[in-house]
mmCIF file of C-alpha atoms in Angstrom:
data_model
loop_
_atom_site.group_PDB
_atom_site.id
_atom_site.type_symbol
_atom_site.label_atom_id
_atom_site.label_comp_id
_atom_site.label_asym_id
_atom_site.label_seq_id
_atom_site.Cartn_x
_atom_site.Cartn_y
_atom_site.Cartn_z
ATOM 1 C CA UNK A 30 174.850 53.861 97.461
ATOM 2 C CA UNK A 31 175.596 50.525 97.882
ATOM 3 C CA UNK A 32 178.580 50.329 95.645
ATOM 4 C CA UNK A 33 181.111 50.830 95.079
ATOM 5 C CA UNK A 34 181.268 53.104 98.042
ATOM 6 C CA UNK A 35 184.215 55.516 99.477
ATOM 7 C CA UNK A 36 187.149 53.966 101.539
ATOM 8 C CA UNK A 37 190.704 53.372 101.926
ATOM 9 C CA UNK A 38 190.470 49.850 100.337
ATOM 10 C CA UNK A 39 192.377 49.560 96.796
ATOM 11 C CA UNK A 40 194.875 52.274 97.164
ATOM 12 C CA UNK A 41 197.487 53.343 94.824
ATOM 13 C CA UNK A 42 200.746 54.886 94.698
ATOM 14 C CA UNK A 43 200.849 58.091 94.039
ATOM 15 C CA UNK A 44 200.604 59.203 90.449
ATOM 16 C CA UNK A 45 198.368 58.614 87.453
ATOM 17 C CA UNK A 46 196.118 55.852 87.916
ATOM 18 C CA UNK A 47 196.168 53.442 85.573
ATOM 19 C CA UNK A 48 192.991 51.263 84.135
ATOM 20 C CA UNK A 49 193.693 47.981 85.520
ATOM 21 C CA UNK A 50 194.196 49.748 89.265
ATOM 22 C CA UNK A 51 190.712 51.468 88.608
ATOM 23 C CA UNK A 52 188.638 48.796 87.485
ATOM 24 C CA UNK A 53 190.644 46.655 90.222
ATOM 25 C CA UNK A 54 188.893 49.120 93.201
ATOM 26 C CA UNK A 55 186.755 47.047 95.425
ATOM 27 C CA UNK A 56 186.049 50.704 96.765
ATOM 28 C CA UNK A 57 185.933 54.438 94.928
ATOM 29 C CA UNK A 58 187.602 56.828 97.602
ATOM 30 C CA UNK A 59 186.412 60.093 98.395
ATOM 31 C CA UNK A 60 182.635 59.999 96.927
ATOM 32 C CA UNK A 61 181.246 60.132 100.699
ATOM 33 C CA UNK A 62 182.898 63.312 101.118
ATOM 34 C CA UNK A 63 181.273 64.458 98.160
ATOM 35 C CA UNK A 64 178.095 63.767 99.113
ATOM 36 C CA UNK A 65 178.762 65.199 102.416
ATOM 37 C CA UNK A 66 179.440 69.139 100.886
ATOM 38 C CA UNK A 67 176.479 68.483 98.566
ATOM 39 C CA UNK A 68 173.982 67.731 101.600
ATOM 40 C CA UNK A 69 175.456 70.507 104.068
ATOM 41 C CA UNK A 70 175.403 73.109 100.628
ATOM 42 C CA UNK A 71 171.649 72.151 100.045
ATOM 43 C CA UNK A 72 170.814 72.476 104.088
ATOM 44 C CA UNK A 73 172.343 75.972 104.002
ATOM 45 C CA UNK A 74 170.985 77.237 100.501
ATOM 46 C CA UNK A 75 167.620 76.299 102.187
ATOM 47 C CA UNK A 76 168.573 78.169 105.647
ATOM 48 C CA UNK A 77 171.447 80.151 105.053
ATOM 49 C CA UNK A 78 170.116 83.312 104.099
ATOM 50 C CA UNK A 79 171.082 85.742 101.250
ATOM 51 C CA UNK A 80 174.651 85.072 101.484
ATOM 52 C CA UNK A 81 174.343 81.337 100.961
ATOM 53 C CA UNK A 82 171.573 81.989 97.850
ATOM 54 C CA UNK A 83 174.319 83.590 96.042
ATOM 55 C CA UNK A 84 176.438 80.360 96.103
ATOM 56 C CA UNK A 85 173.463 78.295 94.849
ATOM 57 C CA UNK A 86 173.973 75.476 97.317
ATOM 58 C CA UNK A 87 170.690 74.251 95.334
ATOM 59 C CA UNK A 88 172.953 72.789 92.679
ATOM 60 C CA UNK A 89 174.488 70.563 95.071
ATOM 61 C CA UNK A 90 171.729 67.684 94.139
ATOM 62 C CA UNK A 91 172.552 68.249 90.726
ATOM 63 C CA UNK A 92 175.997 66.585 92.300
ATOM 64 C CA UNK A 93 174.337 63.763 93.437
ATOM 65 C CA UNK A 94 172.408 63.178 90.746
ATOM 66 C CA UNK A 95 175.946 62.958 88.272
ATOM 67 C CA UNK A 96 177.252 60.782 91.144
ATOM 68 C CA UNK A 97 174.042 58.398 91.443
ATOM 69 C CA UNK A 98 174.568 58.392 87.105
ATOM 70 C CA UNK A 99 178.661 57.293 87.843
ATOM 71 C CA UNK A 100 178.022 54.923 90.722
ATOM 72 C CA UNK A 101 175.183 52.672 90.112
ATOM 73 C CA UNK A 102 176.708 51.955 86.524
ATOM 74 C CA UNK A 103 179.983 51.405 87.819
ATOM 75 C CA UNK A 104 178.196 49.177 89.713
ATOM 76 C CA UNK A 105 176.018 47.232 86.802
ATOM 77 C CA UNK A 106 179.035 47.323 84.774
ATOM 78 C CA UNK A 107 181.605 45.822 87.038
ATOM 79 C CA UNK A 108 178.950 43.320 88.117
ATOM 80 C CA UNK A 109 178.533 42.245 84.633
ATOM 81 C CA UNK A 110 182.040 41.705 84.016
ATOM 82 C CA UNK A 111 182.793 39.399 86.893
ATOM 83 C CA UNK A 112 179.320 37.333 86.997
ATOM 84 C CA UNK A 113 178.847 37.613 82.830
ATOM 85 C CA UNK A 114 175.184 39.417 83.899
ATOM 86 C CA UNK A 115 173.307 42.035 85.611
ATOM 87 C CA UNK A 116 171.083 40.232 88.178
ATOM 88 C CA UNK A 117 168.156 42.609 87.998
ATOM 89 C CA UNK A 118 166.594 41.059 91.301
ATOM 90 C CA UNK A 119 169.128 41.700 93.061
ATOM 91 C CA UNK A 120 169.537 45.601 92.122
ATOM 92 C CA UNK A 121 166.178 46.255 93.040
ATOM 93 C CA UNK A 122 166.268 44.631 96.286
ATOM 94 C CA UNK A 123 169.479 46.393 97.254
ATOM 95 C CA UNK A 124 167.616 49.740 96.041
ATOM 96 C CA UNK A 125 164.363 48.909 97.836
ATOM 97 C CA UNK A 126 166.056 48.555 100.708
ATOM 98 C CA UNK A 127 168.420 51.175 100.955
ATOM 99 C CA UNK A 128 165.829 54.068 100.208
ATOM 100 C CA UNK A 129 162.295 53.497 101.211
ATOM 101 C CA UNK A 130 162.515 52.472 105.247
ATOM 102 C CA UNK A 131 164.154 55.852 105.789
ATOM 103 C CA UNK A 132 162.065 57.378 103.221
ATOM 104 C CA UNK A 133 158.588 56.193 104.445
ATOM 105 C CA UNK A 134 159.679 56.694 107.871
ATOM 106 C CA UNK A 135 159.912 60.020 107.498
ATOM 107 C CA UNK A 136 157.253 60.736 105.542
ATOM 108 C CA UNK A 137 155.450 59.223 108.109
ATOM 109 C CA UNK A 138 156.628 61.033 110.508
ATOM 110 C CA UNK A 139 156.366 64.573 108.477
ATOM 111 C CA UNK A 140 152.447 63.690 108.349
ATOM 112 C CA UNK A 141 152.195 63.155 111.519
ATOM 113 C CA UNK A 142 153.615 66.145 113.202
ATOM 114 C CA UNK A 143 151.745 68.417 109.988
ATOM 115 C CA UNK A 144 148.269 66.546 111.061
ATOM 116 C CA UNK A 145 149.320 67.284 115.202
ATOM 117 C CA UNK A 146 149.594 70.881 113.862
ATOM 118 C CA UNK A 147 146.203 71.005 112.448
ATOM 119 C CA UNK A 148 148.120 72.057 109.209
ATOM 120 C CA UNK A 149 147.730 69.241 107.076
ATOM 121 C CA UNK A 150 145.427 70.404 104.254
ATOM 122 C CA UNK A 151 146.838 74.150 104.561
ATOM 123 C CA UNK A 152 150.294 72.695 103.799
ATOM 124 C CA UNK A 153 149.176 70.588 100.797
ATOM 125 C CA UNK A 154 150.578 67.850 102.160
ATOM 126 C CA UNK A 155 147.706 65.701 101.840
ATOM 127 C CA UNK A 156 147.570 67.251 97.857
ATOM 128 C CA UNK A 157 150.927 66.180 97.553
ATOM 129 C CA UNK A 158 150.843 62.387 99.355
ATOM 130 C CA UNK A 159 149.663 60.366 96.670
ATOM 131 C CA UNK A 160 152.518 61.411 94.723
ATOM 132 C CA UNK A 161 154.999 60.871 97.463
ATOM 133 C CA UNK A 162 153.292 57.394 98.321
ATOM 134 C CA UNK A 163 154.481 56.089 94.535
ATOM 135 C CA UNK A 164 157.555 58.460 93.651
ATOM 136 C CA UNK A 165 156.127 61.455 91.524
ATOM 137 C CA UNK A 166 157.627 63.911 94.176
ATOM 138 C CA UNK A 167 159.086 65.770 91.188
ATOM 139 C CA UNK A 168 155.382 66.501 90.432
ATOM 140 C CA UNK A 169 154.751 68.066 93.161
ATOM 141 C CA UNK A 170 154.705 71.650 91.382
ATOM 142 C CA UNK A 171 154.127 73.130 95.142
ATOM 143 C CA UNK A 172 155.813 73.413 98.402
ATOM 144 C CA UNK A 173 155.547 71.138 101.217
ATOM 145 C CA UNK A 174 156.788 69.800 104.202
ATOM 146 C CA UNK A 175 158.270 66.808 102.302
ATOM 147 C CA UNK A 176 159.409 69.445 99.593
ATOM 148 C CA UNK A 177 162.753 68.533 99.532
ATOM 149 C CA UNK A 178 162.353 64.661 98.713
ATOM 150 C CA UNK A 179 161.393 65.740 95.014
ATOM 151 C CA UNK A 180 165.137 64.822 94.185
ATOM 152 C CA UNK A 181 163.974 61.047 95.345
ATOM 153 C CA UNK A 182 161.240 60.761 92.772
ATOM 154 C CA UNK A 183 163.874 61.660 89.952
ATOM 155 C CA UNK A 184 166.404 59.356 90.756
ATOM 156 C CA UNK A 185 163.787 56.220 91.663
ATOM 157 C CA UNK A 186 163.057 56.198 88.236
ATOM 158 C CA UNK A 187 166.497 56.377 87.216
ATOM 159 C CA UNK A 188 166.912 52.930 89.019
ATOM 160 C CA UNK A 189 163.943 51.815 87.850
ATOM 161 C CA UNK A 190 164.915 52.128 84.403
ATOM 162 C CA UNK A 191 168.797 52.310 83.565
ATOM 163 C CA UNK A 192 169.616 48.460 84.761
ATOM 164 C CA UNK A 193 166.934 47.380 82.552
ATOM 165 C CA UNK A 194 167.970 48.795 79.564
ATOM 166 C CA UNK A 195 171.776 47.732 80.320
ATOM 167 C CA UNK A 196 170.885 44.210 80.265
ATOM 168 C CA UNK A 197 168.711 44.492 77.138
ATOM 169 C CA UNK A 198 171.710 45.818 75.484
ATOM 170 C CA UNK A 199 174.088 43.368 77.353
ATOM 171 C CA UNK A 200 173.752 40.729 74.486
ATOM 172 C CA UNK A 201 175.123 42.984 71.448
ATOM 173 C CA UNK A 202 177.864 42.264 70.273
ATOM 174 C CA UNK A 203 179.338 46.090 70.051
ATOM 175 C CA UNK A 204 177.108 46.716 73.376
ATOM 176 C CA UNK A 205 179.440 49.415 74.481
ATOM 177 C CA UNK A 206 179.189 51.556 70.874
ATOM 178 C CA UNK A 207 175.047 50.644 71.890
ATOM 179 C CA UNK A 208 175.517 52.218 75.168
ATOM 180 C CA UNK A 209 177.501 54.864 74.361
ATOM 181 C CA UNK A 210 175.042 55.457 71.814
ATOM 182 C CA UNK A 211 171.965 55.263 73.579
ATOM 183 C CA UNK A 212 173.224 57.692 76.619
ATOM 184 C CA UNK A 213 175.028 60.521 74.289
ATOM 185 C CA UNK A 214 171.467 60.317 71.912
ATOM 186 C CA UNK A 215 169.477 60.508 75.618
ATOM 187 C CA UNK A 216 171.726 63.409 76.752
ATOM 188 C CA UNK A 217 170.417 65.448 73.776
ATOM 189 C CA UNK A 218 166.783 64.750 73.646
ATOM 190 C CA UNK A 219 166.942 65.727 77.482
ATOM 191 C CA UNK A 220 168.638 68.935 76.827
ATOM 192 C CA UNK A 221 166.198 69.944 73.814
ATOM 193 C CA UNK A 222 163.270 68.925 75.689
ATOM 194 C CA UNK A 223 164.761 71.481 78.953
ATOM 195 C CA UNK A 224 162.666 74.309 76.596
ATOM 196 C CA UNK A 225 159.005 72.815 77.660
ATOM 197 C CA UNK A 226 160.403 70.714 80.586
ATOM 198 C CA UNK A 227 163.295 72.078 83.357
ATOM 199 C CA UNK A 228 162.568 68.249 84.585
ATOM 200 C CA UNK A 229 164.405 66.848 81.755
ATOM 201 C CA UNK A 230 167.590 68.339 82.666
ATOM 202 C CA UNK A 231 167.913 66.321 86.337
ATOM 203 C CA UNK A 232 167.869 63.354 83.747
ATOM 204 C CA UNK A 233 170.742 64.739 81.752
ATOM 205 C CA UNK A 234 172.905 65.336 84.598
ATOM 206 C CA UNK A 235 172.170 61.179 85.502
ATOM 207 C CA UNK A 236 173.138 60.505 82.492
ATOM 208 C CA UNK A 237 176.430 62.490 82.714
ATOM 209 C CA UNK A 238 177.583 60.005 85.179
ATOM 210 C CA UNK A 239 176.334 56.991 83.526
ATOM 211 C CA UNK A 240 178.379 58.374 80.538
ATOM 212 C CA UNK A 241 181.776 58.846 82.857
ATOM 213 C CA UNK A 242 181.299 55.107 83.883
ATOM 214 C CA UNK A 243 180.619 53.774 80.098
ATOM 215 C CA UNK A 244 184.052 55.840 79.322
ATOM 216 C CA UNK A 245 186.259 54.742 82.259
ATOM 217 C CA UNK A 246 185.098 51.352 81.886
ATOM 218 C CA UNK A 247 186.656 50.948 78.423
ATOM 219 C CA UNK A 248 190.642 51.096 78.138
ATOM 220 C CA UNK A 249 190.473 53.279 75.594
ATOM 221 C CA UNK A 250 187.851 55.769 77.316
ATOM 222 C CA UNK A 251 189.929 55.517 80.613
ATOM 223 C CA UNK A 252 193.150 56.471 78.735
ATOM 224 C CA UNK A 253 191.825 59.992 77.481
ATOM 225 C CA UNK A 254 190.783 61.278 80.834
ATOM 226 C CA UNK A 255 193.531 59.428 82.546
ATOM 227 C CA UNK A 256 195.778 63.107 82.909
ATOM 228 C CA UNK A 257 193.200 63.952 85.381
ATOM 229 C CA UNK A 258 194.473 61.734 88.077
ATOM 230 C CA UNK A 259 197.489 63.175 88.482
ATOM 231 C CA UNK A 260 197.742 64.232 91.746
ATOM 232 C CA UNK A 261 198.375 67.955 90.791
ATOM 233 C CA UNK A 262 195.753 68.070 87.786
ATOM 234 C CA UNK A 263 193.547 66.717 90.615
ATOM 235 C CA UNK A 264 193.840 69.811 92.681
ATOM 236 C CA UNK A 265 193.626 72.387 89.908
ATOM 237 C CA UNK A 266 190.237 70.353 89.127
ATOM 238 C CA UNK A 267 188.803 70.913 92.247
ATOM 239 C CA UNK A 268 190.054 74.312 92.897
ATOM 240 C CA UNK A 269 188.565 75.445 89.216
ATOM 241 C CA UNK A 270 184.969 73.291 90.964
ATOM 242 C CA UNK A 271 185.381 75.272 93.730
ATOM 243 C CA UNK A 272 185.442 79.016 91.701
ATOM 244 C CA UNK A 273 182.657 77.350 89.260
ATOM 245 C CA UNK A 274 180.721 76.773 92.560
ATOM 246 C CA UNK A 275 181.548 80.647 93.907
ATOM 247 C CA UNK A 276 180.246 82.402 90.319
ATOM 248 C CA UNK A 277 177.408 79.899 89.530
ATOM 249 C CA UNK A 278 175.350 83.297 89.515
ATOM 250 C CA UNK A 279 177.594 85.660 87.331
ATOM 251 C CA UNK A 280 178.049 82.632 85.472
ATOM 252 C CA UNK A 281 174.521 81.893 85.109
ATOM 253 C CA UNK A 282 173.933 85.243 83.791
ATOM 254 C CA UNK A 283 176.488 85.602 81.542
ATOM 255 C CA UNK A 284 174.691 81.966 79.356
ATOM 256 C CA UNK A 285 172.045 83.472 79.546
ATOM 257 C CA UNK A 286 168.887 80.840 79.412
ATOM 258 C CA UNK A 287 168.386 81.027 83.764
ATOM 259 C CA UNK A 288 169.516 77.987 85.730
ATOM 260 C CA UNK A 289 168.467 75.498 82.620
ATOM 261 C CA UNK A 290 171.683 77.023 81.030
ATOM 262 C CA UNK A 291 174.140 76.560 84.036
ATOM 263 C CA UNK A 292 172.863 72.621 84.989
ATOM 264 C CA UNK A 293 174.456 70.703 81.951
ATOM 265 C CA UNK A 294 178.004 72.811 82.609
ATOM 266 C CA UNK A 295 177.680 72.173 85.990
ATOM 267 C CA UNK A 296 177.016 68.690 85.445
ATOM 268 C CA UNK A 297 180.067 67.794 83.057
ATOM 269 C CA UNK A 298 182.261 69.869 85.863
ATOM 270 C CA UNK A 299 181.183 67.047 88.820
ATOM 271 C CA UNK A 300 182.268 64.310 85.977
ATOM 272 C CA UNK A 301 185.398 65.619 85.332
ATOM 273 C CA UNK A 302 185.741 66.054 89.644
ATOM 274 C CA UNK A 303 184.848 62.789 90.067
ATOM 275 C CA UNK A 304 187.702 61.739 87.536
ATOM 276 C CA UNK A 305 189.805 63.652 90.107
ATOM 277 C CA UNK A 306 188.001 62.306 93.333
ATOM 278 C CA UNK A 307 189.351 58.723 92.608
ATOM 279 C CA UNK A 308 192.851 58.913 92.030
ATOM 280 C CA UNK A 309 195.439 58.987 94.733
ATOM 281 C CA UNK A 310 196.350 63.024 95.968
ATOM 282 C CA UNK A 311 195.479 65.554 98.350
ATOM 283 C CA UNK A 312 191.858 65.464 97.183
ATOM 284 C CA UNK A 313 191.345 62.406 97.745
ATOM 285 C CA UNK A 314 192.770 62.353 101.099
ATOM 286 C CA UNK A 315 190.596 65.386 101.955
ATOM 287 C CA UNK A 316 187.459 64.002 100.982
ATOM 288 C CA UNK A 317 188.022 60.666 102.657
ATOM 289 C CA UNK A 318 188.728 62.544 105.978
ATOM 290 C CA UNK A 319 186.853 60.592 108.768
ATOM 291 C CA UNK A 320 184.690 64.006 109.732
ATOM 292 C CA UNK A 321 183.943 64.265 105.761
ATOM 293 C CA UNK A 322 183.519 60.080 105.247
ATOM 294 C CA UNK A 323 180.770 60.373 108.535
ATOM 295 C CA UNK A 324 178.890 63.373 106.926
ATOM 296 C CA UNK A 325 178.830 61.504 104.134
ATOM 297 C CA UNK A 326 177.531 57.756 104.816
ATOM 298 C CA UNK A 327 174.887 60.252 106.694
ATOM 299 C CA UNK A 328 174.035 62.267 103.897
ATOM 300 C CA UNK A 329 170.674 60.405 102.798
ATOM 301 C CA UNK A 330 168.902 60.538 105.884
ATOM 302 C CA UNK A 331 170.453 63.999 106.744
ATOM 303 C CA UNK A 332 168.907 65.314 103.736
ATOM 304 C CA UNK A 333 165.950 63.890 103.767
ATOM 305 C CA UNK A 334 165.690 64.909 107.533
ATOM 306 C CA UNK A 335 166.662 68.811 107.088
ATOM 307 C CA UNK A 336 162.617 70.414 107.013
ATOM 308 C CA UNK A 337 162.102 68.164 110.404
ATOM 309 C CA UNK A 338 164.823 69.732 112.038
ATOM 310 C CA UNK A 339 164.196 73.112 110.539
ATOM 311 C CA UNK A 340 160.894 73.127 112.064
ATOM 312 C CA UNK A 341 161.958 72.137 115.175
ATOM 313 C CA UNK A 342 165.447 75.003 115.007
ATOM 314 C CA UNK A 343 163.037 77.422 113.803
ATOM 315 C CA UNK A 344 161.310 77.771 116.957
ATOM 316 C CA UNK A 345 164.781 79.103 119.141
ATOM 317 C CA UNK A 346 166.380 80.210 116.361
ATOM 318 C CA UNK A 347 164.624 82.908 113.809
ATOM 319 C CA UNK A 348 166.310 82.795 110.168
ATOM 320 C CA UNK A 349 167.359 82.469 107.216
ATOM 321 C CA UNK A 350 170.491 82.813 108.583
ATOM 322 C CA UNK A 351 174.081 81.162 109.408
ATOM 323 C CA UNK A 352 173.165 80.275 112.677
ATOM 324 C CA UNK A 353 169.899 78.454 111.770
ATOM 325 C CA UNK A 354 171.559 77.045 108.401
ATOM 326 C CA UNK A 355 174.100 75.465 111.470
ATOM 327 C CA UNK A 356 171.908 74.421 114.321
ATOM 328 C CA UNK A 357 169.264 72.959 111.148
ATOM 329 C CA UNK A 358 172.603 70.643 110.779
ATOM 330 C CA UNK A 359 173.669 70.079 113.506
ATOM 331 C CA UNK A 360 169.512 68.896 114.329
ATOM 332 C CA UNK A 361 169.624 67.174 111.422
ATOM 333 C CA UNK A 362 172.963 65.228 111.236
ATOM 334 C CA UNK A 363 171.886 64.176 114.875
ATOM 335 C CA UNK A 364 168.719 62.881 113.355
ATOM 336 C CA UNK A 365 170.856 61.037 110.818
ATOM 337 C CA UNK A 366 172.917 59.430 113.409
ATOM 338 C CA UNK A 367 169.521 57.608 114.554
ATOM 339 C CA UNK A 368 168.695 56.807 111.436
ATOM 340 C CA UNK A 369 171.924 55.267 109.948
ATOM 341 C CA UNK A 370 172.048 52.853 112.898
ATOM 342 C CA UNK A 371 168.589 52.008 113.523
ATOM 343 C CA UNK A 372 166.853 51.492 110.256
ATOM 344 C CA UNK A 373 169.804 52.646 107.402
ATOM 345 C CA UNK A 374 172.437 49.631 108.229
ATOM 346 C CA UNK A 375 169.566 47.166 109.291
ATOM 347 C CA UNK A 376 167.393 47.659 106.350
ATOM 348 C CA UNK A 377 170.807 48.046 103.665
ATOM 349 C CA UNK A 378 171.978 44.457 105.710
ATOM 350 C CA UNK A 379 168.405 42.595 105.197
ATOM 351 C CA UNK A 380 168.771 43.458 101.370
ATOM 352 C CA UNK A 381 171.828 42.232 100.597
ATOM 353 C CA UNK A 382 171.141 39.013 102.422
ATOM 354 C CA UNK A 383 167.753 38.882 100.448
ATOM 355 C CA UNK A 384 169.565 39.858 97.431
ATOM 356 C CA UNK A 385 172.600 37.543 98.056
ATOM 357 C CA UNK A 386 171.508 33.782 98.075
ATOM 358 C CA UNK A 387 173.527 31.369 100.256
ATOM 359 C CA UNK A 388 176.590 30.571 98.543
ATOM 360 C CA UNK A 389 176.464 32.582 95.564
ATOM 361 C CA UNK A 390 179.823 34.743 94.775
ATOM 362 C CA UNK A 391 179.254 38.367 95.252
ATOM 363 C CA UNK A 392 180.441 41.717 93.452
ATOM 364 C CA UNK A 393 182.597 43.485 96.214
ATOM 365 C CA UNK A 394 179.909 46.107 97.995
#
């Protein structure tokens, strides 16, 4: 994400954090290491074997997708209050530039090998490509090489369509009761419509984060979930996200309902984390670990990257299994590496100067 992103910048003693300190954070620490255990937990659902299926490590994108919700309206909102409007240009060049070089890149890429294999049209990958060419990868209703991008076509139109609507609603006069309005009423239709749609619930876990932002943006919102930064409410917040992650399945059982009934719990449990993530403590300091902020700034193009590698593992190493899930990361992360620092900072760099006209004043990225 562009911003605000995880570092040390705009620290706090420790304690509760107060509103002023929060809204006052050029930076929100720890979120990289979150994304970092949500990437490696998806890698090793998909290569782990049985023992990693029973932790679910599939429900780590329904982490990113709360986060995407908290950041990029964090983002919208905090640019609003110190330019007086959302610059809609701008977001979308930021955006454009921060997903689709590594994106088509690899897709590029995937086609290539598949077509070298003669196992294009077996695959379905040529089925699938005009969907990946314009974001429907969430369409895709069948596996693929590129499989694991679906997650990409879900949050695209996220971006595509949550700034917009913020700066229609930006010239109300009660625009946060509007807001608040609009995301709580979108929450439910999105949960209702899970019955003829699962598709609708990656939209209400989005929307979970948009809806922690809207809160901790207002005083008042900030000041009801403000016992959750204290450093040792922190901990017992992640420790209970920790045993939520260990009986997802038991858990999942006991709603009843499948996996539909476990994603909106799951989602308001990564909302109340990321209350925690922010505020000074021991989980904040573990998640902004330099091993856990390197993962993370990697994450995108380590996910993105994980059937490459897996194809490549697959041929030494036989799996599902430990070992693959770890050499498929290690593969992976290495492929990341290149990424990041050959096309991720280049591309992210030629946006914001694109998006950034000489001499204009800038939200802190």
């Amino acid at each position: 994400m562009d911003a605000p992103r995880s570092g040390r910048a705009g620290s706090h003693p420790i304690g509760r954090l107060d509103h002023s300190a929060y809204l006052a954070m050029p930076r929100l620490p720890g979120l990289d290491g979150l994304r970092a255990l949500a990437a490696l937990a998806v890698v090793f659902f998909h290569f782990g074997g049985p023992t990693w299926d029973r932790l679910q490590g599939w429900i780590g994108v329904q982490l990113f997708f709360t986060l995407s919700g908290f950041l990029i309206t964090t983002l919208l909102l905090r640019e609003e209050r110190d330019l007086g409007r959302i610059r809609l240009r701008a977001f979308y060049l930021r955006r454009v530039f921060r997903i689709l070089p590594v994106y088509f890149l690899l897709l590029g890429l995937t086609v290539v090998f598949v077509s070298i294999g003669g196992n294009l049209t077996d695959s379905r990958l040529a089925d699938a490509l005009p969907l990946y060419l314009v974001f429907g990868n969430e369409l895709v209703d069948y596996n693929t090489p590129f499989g694991v991008s679906w997650s990409l076509g879900v949050e695209e139109k996220f971006y595509l369509a949550w700034p917009a609507l913020l700066l229609l609603t930006a010239a109300v006069a009660r625009r946060f009761t509007l807001r608040l309005g609009l995301v709580l009423a979108g929450i439910a239709v999105l949960l209702v419509g899970a019955r003829w749609s699962s598709l609708t619930l990656h939209y209400a876990s989005i929307l979970a984060g948009c809806l922690l932002a809207l809160v901790l943006h207002q005083p008042r919102g900030f000041a009801v979930l403000r016992p959750l930064t204290r450093p040792a409410v922190a901990v017992l917040v992640a420790l209970g996200f920790v045993a939520l992650q260990l009986t997802i399945v038991p858990l999942r059982d006991a709603l009843g309902g499948g996996w539909r009934a476990i994603v909106p719990v799951y989602a308001v449990a990564v909302a109340l984390l990321l209350v925690a993530v922010v505020a000074p403590g021991p989980v904040r300091r573990a998640l902004e670990s330099r091993p856990m902020v390197f993962l993370g700034r990697r994450s995108y193009s380590l996910y993105l990257s994980q059937s490459m590698a897996a194809s490549a593992v697959s041929t030494v190493i036989p799996g599902p299994s430990t070992v693959q899930a770890v050499a498929v990361s290690l593969f992976a992360l290495g492929m990341a590496c290149a990424l990041y620092r050959w096309v991720e900072r280049p591309a992210i760099r030629h946006g914001r100067r694109l998006a950034e006209p000489r001499g204009t004043a800038t939200v802190p990225a």
